Amino acid sequence: LVRNVSPTVRPPDQVWRPILPRNVHNPFARQPALVEQRMSLAADLVVFAIGLKSNDALHRACIEARTAPEIHNIGDSFRVGRVFDATKAGYATASAL
């Protein structure tokens, strides 16, 4: 895991931003500096939410590397679908653990 620890990065609980169209430049917007720090987190469960098309390469790589005792392939990694379908599959998989 790589995290930007620059003091110019807004905390996640500060969500206020001016409402401007994407094509309008905000002259007051500060660009955060990039100060990356590698870190690791202990976890019992990891959920990746990436992409909009089916791609199970990460799932296959995790299986081959034996990264965890149980690895489940659900959501768009398994088959492209709707958010409702992915949430339902996630709930069913988590309930079965």
N, CA, C and O atoms as a GROMACS GRO file, in nm:
protein
  388
    1LEU      N    1   0.085  -0.117   0.000
    1LEU     CA    2   0.000   0.000   0.000
    1LEU      C    3   0.089   0.123   0.000
    1LEU      O    4   0.184   0.131   0.078
    2VAL      N    5   0.060   0.217  -0.086
    2VAL     CA    6   0.134   0.343  -0.091
    2VAL      C    7   0.035   0.454  -0.060
    2VAL      O    8  -0.073   0.460  -0.118
    3ARG      N    9   0.072   0.541   0.032
    3ARG     CA   10  -0.017   0.648   0.076
    3ARG      C   11   0.053   0.782   0.061
    3ARG      O   12   0.172   0.794   0.089
    4ASN      N   13  -0.021   0.883   0.017
    4ASN     CA   14   0.033   1.018   0.008
    4ASN      C   15   0.018   1.083   0.145
    4ASN      O   16  -0.094   1.112   0.188
    5VAL      N   17   0.129   1.107   0.215
    5VAL     CA   18   0.127   1.159   0.351
    5VAL      C   19   0.164   1.307   0.356
    5VAL      O   20   0.199   1.359   0.463
    6SER      N   21   0.156   1.374   0.244
    6SER     CA   22   0.188   1.517   0.239
    6SER      C   23   0.088   1.596   0.324
    6SER      O   24  -0.030   1.565   0.323
    7PRO      N   25   0.134   1.699   0.396
    7PRO     CA   26   0.041   1.782   0.475
    7PRO      C   27  -0.055   1.862   0.386
    7PRO      O   28  -0.151   1.919   0.436
    8THR      N   29  -0.029   1.866   0.255
    8THR     CA   30  -0.120   1.939   0.166
    8THR      C   31  -0.240   1.855   0.124
    8THR      O   32  -0.332   1.908   0.061
    9VAL      N   33  -0.242   1.727   0.157
    9VAL     CA   34  -0.354   1.640   0.122
    9VAL      C   35  -0.465   1.661   0.225
    9VAL      O   36  -0.442   1.656   0.346
   10ARG      N   37  -0.585   1.683   0.173
   10ARG     CA   38  -0.700   1.704   0.261
   10ARG      C   39  -0.737   1.578   0.336
   10ARG      O   40  -0.732   1.469   0.279
   11PRO      N   41  -0.773   1.588   0.464
   11PRO     CA   42  -0.821   1.470   0.537
   11PRO      C   43  -0.949   1.416   0.472
   11PRO      O   44  -1.026   1.493   0.414
   12PRO      N   45  -0.974   1.285   0.482
   12PRO     CA   46  -1.091   1.228   0.416
   12PRO      C   47  -1.224   1.282   0.468
   12PRO      O   48  -1.324   1.276   0.398
   13ASP      N   49  -1.226   1.334   0.591
   13ASP     CA   50  -1.353   1.385   0.645
   13ASP      C   51  -1.382   1.527   0.597
   13ASP      O   52  -1.492   1.577   0.623
   14GLN      N   53  -1.291   1.592   0.529
   14GLN     CA   54  -1.316   1.724   0.471
   14GLN      C   55  -1.356   1.707   0.326
   14GLN      O   56  -1.271   1.694   0.238
   15VAL      N   57  -1.485   1.705   0.302
   15VAL     CA   58  -1.533   1.675   0.168
   15VAL      C   59  -1.583   1.799   0.094
   15VAL      O   60  -1.630   1.786  -0.019
   16TRP      N   61  -1.574   1.917   0.154
   16TRP     CA   62  -1.626   2.036   0.089
   16TRP      C   63  -1.538   2.072  -0.030
   16TRP      O   64  -1.416   2.078  -0.019
   17ARG      N   65  -1.602   2.097  -0.141
   17ARG     CA   66  -1.534   2.146  -0.261
   17ARG      C   67  -1.629   2.242  -0.331
   17ARG      O   68  -1.751   2.220  -0.327
   18PRO      N   69  -1.579   2.345  -0.395
   18PRO     CA   70  -1.670   2.432  -0.471
   18PRO      C   71  -1.732   2.356  -0.587
   18PRO      O   72  -1.668   2.270  -0.647
   19ILE      N   73  -1.855   2.387  -0.616
   19ILE     CA   74  -1.924   2.320  -0.726
   19ILE      C   75  -1.898   2.399  -0.854
   19ILE      O   76  -1.956   2.505  -0.877
   20LEU      N   77  -1.810   2.346  -0.935
   20LEU     CA   78  -1.773   2.408  -1.061
   20LEU      C   79  -1.780   2.302  -1.170
   20LEU      O   80  -1.751   2.185  -1.145
   21PRO      N   81  -1.818   2.343  -1.291
   21PRO     CA   82  -1.812   2.247  -1.401
   21PRO      C   83  -1.667   2.204  -1.423
   21PRO      O   84  -1.574   2.277  -1.388
   22ARG      N   85  -1.648   2.087  -1.481
   22ARG     CA   86  -1.513   2.033  -1.501
   22ARG      C   87  -1.427   2.122  -1.592
   22ARG      O   88  -1.305   2.121  -1.581
   23ASN      N   89  -1.491   2.197  -1.680
   23ASN     CA   90  -1.414   2.278  -1.773
   23ASN      C   91  -1.378   2.416  -1.716
   23ASN      O   92  -1.314   2.496  -1.786
   24VAL      N   93  -1.416   2.445  -1.592
   24VAL     CA   94  -1.385   2.573  -1.529
   24VAL      C   95  -1.272   2.551  -1.429
   24VAL      O   96  -1.285   2.472  -1.336
   25HIS      N   97  -1.163   2.622  -1.449
   25HIS     CA   98  -1.046   2.611  -1.360
   25HIS      C   99  -1.073   2.690  -1.232
   25HIS      O  100  -1.121   2.803  -1.238
   26ASN      N  101  -1.044   2.630  -1.117
   26ASN     CA  102  -1.056   2.698  -0.989
   26ASN      C  103  -0.919   2.756  -0.954
   26ASN      O  104  -0.828   2.680  -0.922
   27PRO      N  105  -0.904   2.888  -0.959
   27PRO     CA  106  -0.772   2.947  -0.933
   27PRO      C  107  -0.727   2.932  -0.788
   27PRO      O  108  -0.608   2.948  -0.759
   28PHE      N  109  -0.819   2.902  -0.697
   28PHE     CA  110  -0.784   2.890  -0.556
   28PHE      C  111  -0.751   2.747  -0.514
   28PHE      O  112  -0.707   2.722  -0.402
   29ALA      N  113  -0.773   2.653  -0.605
   29ALA     CA  114  -0.748   2.512  -0.572
   29ALA      C  115  -0.598   2.488  -0.560
   29ALA      O  116  -0.520   2.523  -0.648
   30ARG      N  117  -0.560   2.429  -0.448
   30ARG     CA  118  -0.419   2.394  -0.427
   30ARG      C  119  -0.398   2.249  -0.469
   30ARG      O  120  -0.477   2.161  -0.433
   31GLN      N  121  -0.295   2.226  -0.544
   31GLN     CA  122  -0.261   2.090  -0.582
   31GLN      C  123  -0.181   2.026  -0.470
   31GLN      O  124  -0.083   2.084  -0.424
   32PRO      N  125  -0.222   1.908  -0.425
   32PRO     CA  126  -0.147   1.844  -0.317
   32PRO      C  127  -0.009   1.800  -0.365
   32PRO      O  128   0.008   1.754  -0.478
   33ALA      N  129   0.087   1.814  -0.278
   33ALA     CA  130   0.222   1.766  -0.308
   33ALA      C  131   0.223   1.614  -0.294
   33ALA      O  132   0.141   1.558  -0.221
   34LEU      N  133   0.313   1.549  -0.362
   34LEU     CA  134   0.320   1.404  -0.357
   34LEU      C  135   0.435   1.361  -0.267
   34LEU      O  136   0.552   1.375  -0.303
   35VAL      N  137   0.400   1.308  -0.150
   35VAL     CA  138   0.498   1.252  -0.057
   35VAL      C  139   0.448   1.111  -0.025
   35VAL      O  140   0.363   1.093   0.061
   36GLU      N  141   0.502   1.012  -0.096
   36GLU     CA  142   0.454   0.875  -0.081
   36GLU      C  143   0.526   0.802   0.030
   36GLU      O  144   0.647   0.817   0.050
   37GLN      N  145   0.449   0.722   0.101
   37GLN     CA  146   0.505   0.639   0.208
   37GLN      C  147   0.446   0.499   0.193
   37GLN      O  148   0.324   0.484   0.184
   38ARG      N  149   0.531   0.399   0.191
   38ARG     CA  150   0.484   0.260   0.185
   38ARG      C  151   0.437   0.219   0.323
   38ARG      O  152   0.502   0.248   0.424
   39MET      N  153   0.325   0.150   0.327
   39MET     CA  154   0.274   0.101   0.454
   39MET      C  155   0.200  -0.029   0.431
   39MET      O  156   0.161  -0.061   0.318
   40SER      N  157   0.182  -0.104   0.537
   40SER     CA  158   0.106  -0.227   0.528
   40SER      C  159   0.003  -0.228   0.640
   40SER      O  160   0.023  -0.171   0.747
   41LEU      N  161  -0.107  -0.292   0.612
   41LEU     CA  162  -0.217  -0.301   0.707
   41LEU      C  163  -0.251  -0.447   0.731
   41LEU      O  164  -0.261  -0.526   0.637
   42ALA      N  165  -0.269  -0.482   0.855
   42ALA     CA  166  -0.317  -0.617   0.886
   42ALA      C  167  -0.468  -0.620   0.862
   42ALA      O  168  -0.539  -0.530   0.904
   43ALA      N  169  -0.515  -0.723   0.794
   43ALA     CA  170  -0.658  -0.729   0.763
   43ALA      C  171  -0.705  -0.874   0.759
   43ALA      O  172  -0.629  -0.965   0.724
   44ASP      N  173  -0.829  -0.893   0.796
   44ASP     CA  174  -0.893  -1.024   0.784
   44ASP      C  175  -0.961  -1.037   0.649
   44ASP      O  176  -0.982  -1.148   0.600
   45LEU      N  177  -0.996  -0.923   0.588
   45LEU     CA  178  -1.070  -0.923   0.462
   45LEU      C  179  -1.023  -0.807   0.377
   45LEU      O  180  -1.006  -0.695   0.426
   46VAL      N  181  -1.002  -0.832   0.249
   46VAL     CA  182  -0.963  -0.728   0.156
   46VAL      C  183  -1.061  -0.730   0.040
   46VAL      O  184  -1.088  -0.836  -0.016
   47VAL      N  185  -1.114  -0.613   0.004
   47VAL     CA  186  -1.207  -0.601  -0.107
   47VAL      C  187  -1.148  -0.502  -0.207
   47VAL      O  188  -1.118  -0.389  -0.170
   48PHE      N  189  -1.133  -0.544  -0.332
   48PHE     CA  190  -1.086  -0.456  -0.437
   48PHE      C  191  -1.205  -0.415  -0.522
   48PHE      O  192  -1.285  -0.499  -0.561
   49ALA      N  193  -1.218  -0.287  -0.549
   49ALA     CA  194  -1.322  -0.236  -0.638
   49ALA      C  195  -1.251  -0.159  -0.750
   49ALA      O  196  -1.220  -0.041  -0.735
   50ILE      N  197  -1.226  -0.227  -0.860
   50ILE     CA  198  -1.150  -0.165  -0.968
   50ILE      C  199  -1.209  -0.203  -1.103
   50ILE      O  200  -1.252  -0.316  -1.123
   51GLY      N  201  -1.212  -0.108  -1.195
   51GLY     CA  202  -1.248  -0.135  -1.333
   51GLY      C  203  -1.397  -0.142  -1.361
   51GLY      O  204  -1.479  -0.150  -1.269
   52LEU      N  205  -1.430  -0.140  -1.488
   52LEU     CA  206  -1.568  -0.149  -1.533
   52LEU      C  207  -1.589  -0.261  -1.633
   52LEU      O  208  -1.695  -0.271  -1.695
   53LYS      N  209  -1.488  -0.345  -1.648
   53LYS     CA  210  -1.505  -0.460  -1.736
   53LYS      C  211  -1.443  -0.582  -1.669
   53LYS      O  212  -1.355  -0.570  -1.583
   54SER      N  213  -1.490  -0.695  -1.709
   54SER     CA  214  -1.446  -0.819  -1.647
   54SER      C  215  -1.297  -0.842  -1.669
   54SER      O  216  -1.249  -0.842  -1.782
   55ASN      N  217  -1.224  -0.861  -1.558
   55ASN     CA  218  -1.080  -0.888  -1.565
   55ASN      C  219  -1.044  -0.966  -1.439
   55ASN      O  220  -1.037  -0.909  -1.330
   56ASP      N  221  -1.021  -1.093  -1.454
   56ASP     CA  222  -0.992  -1.176  -1.337
   56ASP      C  223  -0.843  -1.204  -1.319
   56ASP      O  224  -0.806  -1.301  -1.252
   57ALA      N  225  -0.757  -1.121  -1.378
   57ALA     CA  226  -0.612  -1.142  -1.370
   57ALA      C  227  -0.564  -1.133  -1.224
   57ALA      O  228  -0.480  -1.213  -1.182
   58LEU      N  229  -0.616  -1.037  -1.149
   58LEU     CA  230  -0.575  -1.025  -1.008
   58LEU      C  231  -0.618  -1.148  -0.928
   58LEU      O  232  -0.544  -1.196  -0.844
   59HIS      N  233  -0.738  -1.198  -0.955
   59HIS     CA  234  -0.788  -1.317  -0.887
   59HIS      C  235  -0.697  -1.436  -0.916
   59HIS      O  236  -0.659  -1.510  -0.825
   60ARG      N  237  -0.663  -1.455  -1.044
   60ARG     CA  238  -0.576  -1.566  -1.082
   60ARG      C  239  -0.437  -1.552  -1.019
   60ARG      O  240  -0.379  -1.651  -0.974
   61ALA      N  241  -0.384  -1.429  -1.015
   61ALA     CA  242  -0.252  -1.406  -0.956
   61ALA      C  243  -0.254  -1.436  -0.806
   61ALA      O  244  -0.158  -1.493  -0.753
   62CYS      N  245  -0.361  -1.400  -0.738
   62CYS     CA  246  -0.372  -1.428  -0.594
   62CYS      C  247  -0.382  -1.578  -0.568
   62CYS      O  248  -0.324  -1.628  -0.472
   63ILE      N  249  -0.454  -1.649  -0.653
   63ILE     CA  250  -0.466  -1.794  -0.639
   63ILE      C  251  -0.329  -1.859  -0.660
   63ILE      O  252  -0.288  -1.945  -0.582
   64GLU      N  253  -0.258  -1.818  -0.766
   64GLU     CA  254  -0.127  -1.876  -0.796
   64GLU      C  255  -0.025  -1.848  -0.685
   64GLU      O  256   0.059  -1.932  -0.654
   65ALA      N  257  -0.034  -1.727  -0.625
   65ALA     CA  258   0.061  -1.690  -0.519
   65ALA      C  259   0.015  -1.740  -0.382
   65ALA      O  260   0.087  -1.725  -0.284
   66ARG      N  261  -0.104  -1.798  -0.376
   66ARG     CA  262  -0.160  -1.848  -0.250
   66ARG      C  263  -0.154  -1.740  -0.142
   66ARG      O  264  -0.099  -1.761  -0.033
   67THR      N  265  -0.211  -1.623  -0.174
   67THR     CA  266  -0.203  -1.508  -0.083
   67THR      C  267  -0.295  -1.520   0.038
   67THR      O  268  -0.273  -1.452   0.139
   68ALA      N  269  -0.396  -1.605   0.031
   68ALA     CA  270  -0.489  -1.622   0.143
   68ALA      C  271  -0.550  -1.761   0.138
   68ALA      O  272  -0.553  -1.824   0.032
   69PRO      N  273  -0.599  -1.809   0.253
   69PRO     CA  274  -0.661  -1.942   0.253
   69PRO      C  275  -0.787  -1.948   0.166
   69PRO      O  276  -0.814  -2.050   0.103
   70GLU      N  277  -0.864  -1.838   0.162
   70GLU     CA  278  -0.986  -1.833   0.081
   70GLU      C  279  -0.981  -1.709  -0.007
   70GLU      O  280  -0.957  -1.599   0.041
   71ILE      N  281  -1.002  -1.728  -0.136
   71ILE     CA  282  -1.006  -1.617  -0.231
   71ILE      C  283  -1.131  -1.634  -0.316
   71ILE      O  284  -1.150  -1.738  -0.379
   72HIS      N  285  -1.216  -1.533  -0.316
   72HIS     CA  286  -1.343  -1.539  -0.390
   72HIS      C  287  -1.342  -1.435  -0.500
   72HIS      O  288  -1.295  -1.323  -0.481
   73ASN      N  289  -1.394  -1.472  -0.615
   73ASN     CA  290  -1.401  -1.384  -0.731
   73ASN      C  291  -1.547  -1.347  -0.754
   73ASN      O  292  -1.626  -1.429  -0.799
   74ILE      N  293  -1.582  -1.222  -0.723
   74ILE     CA  294  -1.721  -1.177  -0.738
   74ILE      C  295  -1.723  -1.042  -0.807
   74ILE      O  296  -1.618  -0.983  -0.832
   75GLY      N  297  -1.841  -0.993  -0.836
   75GLY     CA  298  -1.857  -0.860  -0.895
   75GLY      C  299  -1.808  -0.854  -1.038
   75GLY      O  300  -1.812  -0.954  -1.110
   76ASP      N  301  -1.760  -0.736  -1.080
   76ASP     CA  302  -1.718  -0.717  -1.218
   76ASP      C  303  -1.594  -0.798  -1.254
   76ASP      O  304  -1.570  -0.822  -1.372
   77SER      N  305  -1.517  -0.842  -1.156
   77SER     CA  306  -1.404  -0.928  -1.186
   77SER      C  307  -1.452  -1.062  -1.240
   77SER      O  308  -1.388  -1.122  -1.326
   78PHE      N  309  -1.564  -1.108  -1.188
   78PHE     CA  310  -1.622  -1.236  -1.230
   78PHE      C  311  -1.705  -1.218  -1.357
   78PHE      O  312  -1.686  -1.289  -1.456
   79ARG      N  313  -1.797  -1.121  -1.354
   79ARG     CA  314  -1.886  -1.093  -1.467
   79ARG      C  315  -1.935  -0.949  -1.454
   79ARG      O  316  -1.978  -0.909  -1.346
   80VAL      N  317  -1.930  -0.873  -1.560
   80VAL     CA  318  -1.975  -0.734  -1.557
   80VAL      C  319  -2.124  -0.732  -1.526
   80VAL      O  320  -2.202  -0.808  -1.585
   81GLY      N  321  -2.162  -0.646  -1.435
   81GLY     CA  322  -2.302  -0.637  -1.396
   81GLY      C  323  -2.333  -0.502  -1.335
   81GLY      O  324  -2.260  -0.404  -1.353
   82ARG      N  325  -2.442  -0.499  -1.262
   82ARG     CA  326  -2.486  -0.375  -1.197
   82ARG      C  327  -2.435  -0.373  -1.054
   82ARG      O  328  -2.395  -0.476  -0.999
   83VAL      N  329  -2.437  -0.254  -0.994
   83VAL     CA  330  -2.392  -0.240  -0.856
   83VAL      C  331  -2.476  -0.329  -0.765
   83VAL      O  332  -2.423  -0.390  -0.673
   84PHE      N  333  -2.606  -0.336  -0.790
   84PHE     CA  334  -2.694  -0.419  -0.708
   84PHE      C  335  -2.649  -0.565  -0.710
   84PHE      O  336  -2.645  -0.631  -0.606
   85ASP      N  337  -2.614  -0.614  -0.830
   85ASP     CA  338  -2.570  -0.754  -0.843
   85ASP      C  339  -2.440  -0.778  -0.767
   85ASP      O  340  -2.425  -0.880  -0.701
   86ALA      N  341  -2.346  -0.684  -0.777
   86ALA     CA  342  -2.219  -0.699  -0.708
   86ALA      C  343  -2.238  -0.694  -0.556
   86ALA      O  344  -2.174  -0.770  -0.483
   87THR      N  345  -2.326  -0.606  -0.510
   87THR     CA  346  -2.353  -0.595  -0.366
   87THR      C  347  -2.419  -0.723  -0.316
   87THR      O  348  -2.386  -0.774  -0.209
   88LYS      N  349  -2.513  -0.775  -0.394
   88LYS     CA  350  -2.581  -0.899  -0.357
   88LYS      C  351  -2.482  -1.016  -0.352
   88LYS      O  352  -2.487  -1.098  -0.261
   89ALA      N  353  -2.392  -1.024  -0.452
   89ALA     CA  354  -2.292  -1.131  -0.453
   89ALA      C  355  -2.197  -1.116  -0.335
   89ALA      O  356  -2.158  -1.215  -0.273
   90GLY      N  357  -2.158  -0.993  -0.303
   90GLY     CA  358  -2.072  -0.969  -0.188
   90GLY      C  359  -2.136  -1.012  -0.058
   90GLY      O  360  -2.071  -1.072   0.027
   91TYR      N  361  -2.265  -0.980  -0.042
   91TYR     CA  362  -2.338  -1.017   0.079
   91TYR      C  363  -2.348  -1.170   0.089
   91TYR      O  364  -2.326  -1.227   0.196
   92ALA      N  365  -2.381  -1.234  -0.021
   92ALA     CA  366  -2.396  -1.381  -0.020
   92ALA      C  367  -2.262  -1.448   0.011
   92ALA      O  368  -2.257  -1.543   0.088
   93THR      N  369  -2.154  -1.397  -0.048
   93THR     CA  370  -2.023  -1.456  -0.023
   93THR      C  371  -1.981  -1.435   0.122
   93THR      O  372  -1.933  -1.528   0.187
   94ALA      N  373  -2.000  -1.313   0.173
   94ALA     CA  374  -1.962  -1.284   0.312
   94ALA      C  375  -2.046  -1.364   0.410
   94ALA      O  376  -1.995  -1.407   0.513
   95SER      N  377  -2.173  -1.386   0.381
   95SER     CA  378  -2.260  -1.464   0.469
   95SER      C  379  -2.218  -1.610   0.474
   95SER      O  380  -2.238  -1.679   0.574
   96ALA      N  381  -2.159  -1.657   0.365
   96ALA     CA  382  -2.119  -1.798   0.359
   96ALA      C  383  -1.984  -1.824   0.426
   96ALA      O  384  -1.946  -1.939   0.444
   97LEU      N  385  -1.912  -1.720   0.462
   97LEU     CA  386  -1.779  -1.739   0.524
   97LEU      C  387  -1.790  -1.786   0.666
   97LEU      O  388  -1.689  -1.807   0.732
   0.00000   0.00000   0.00000
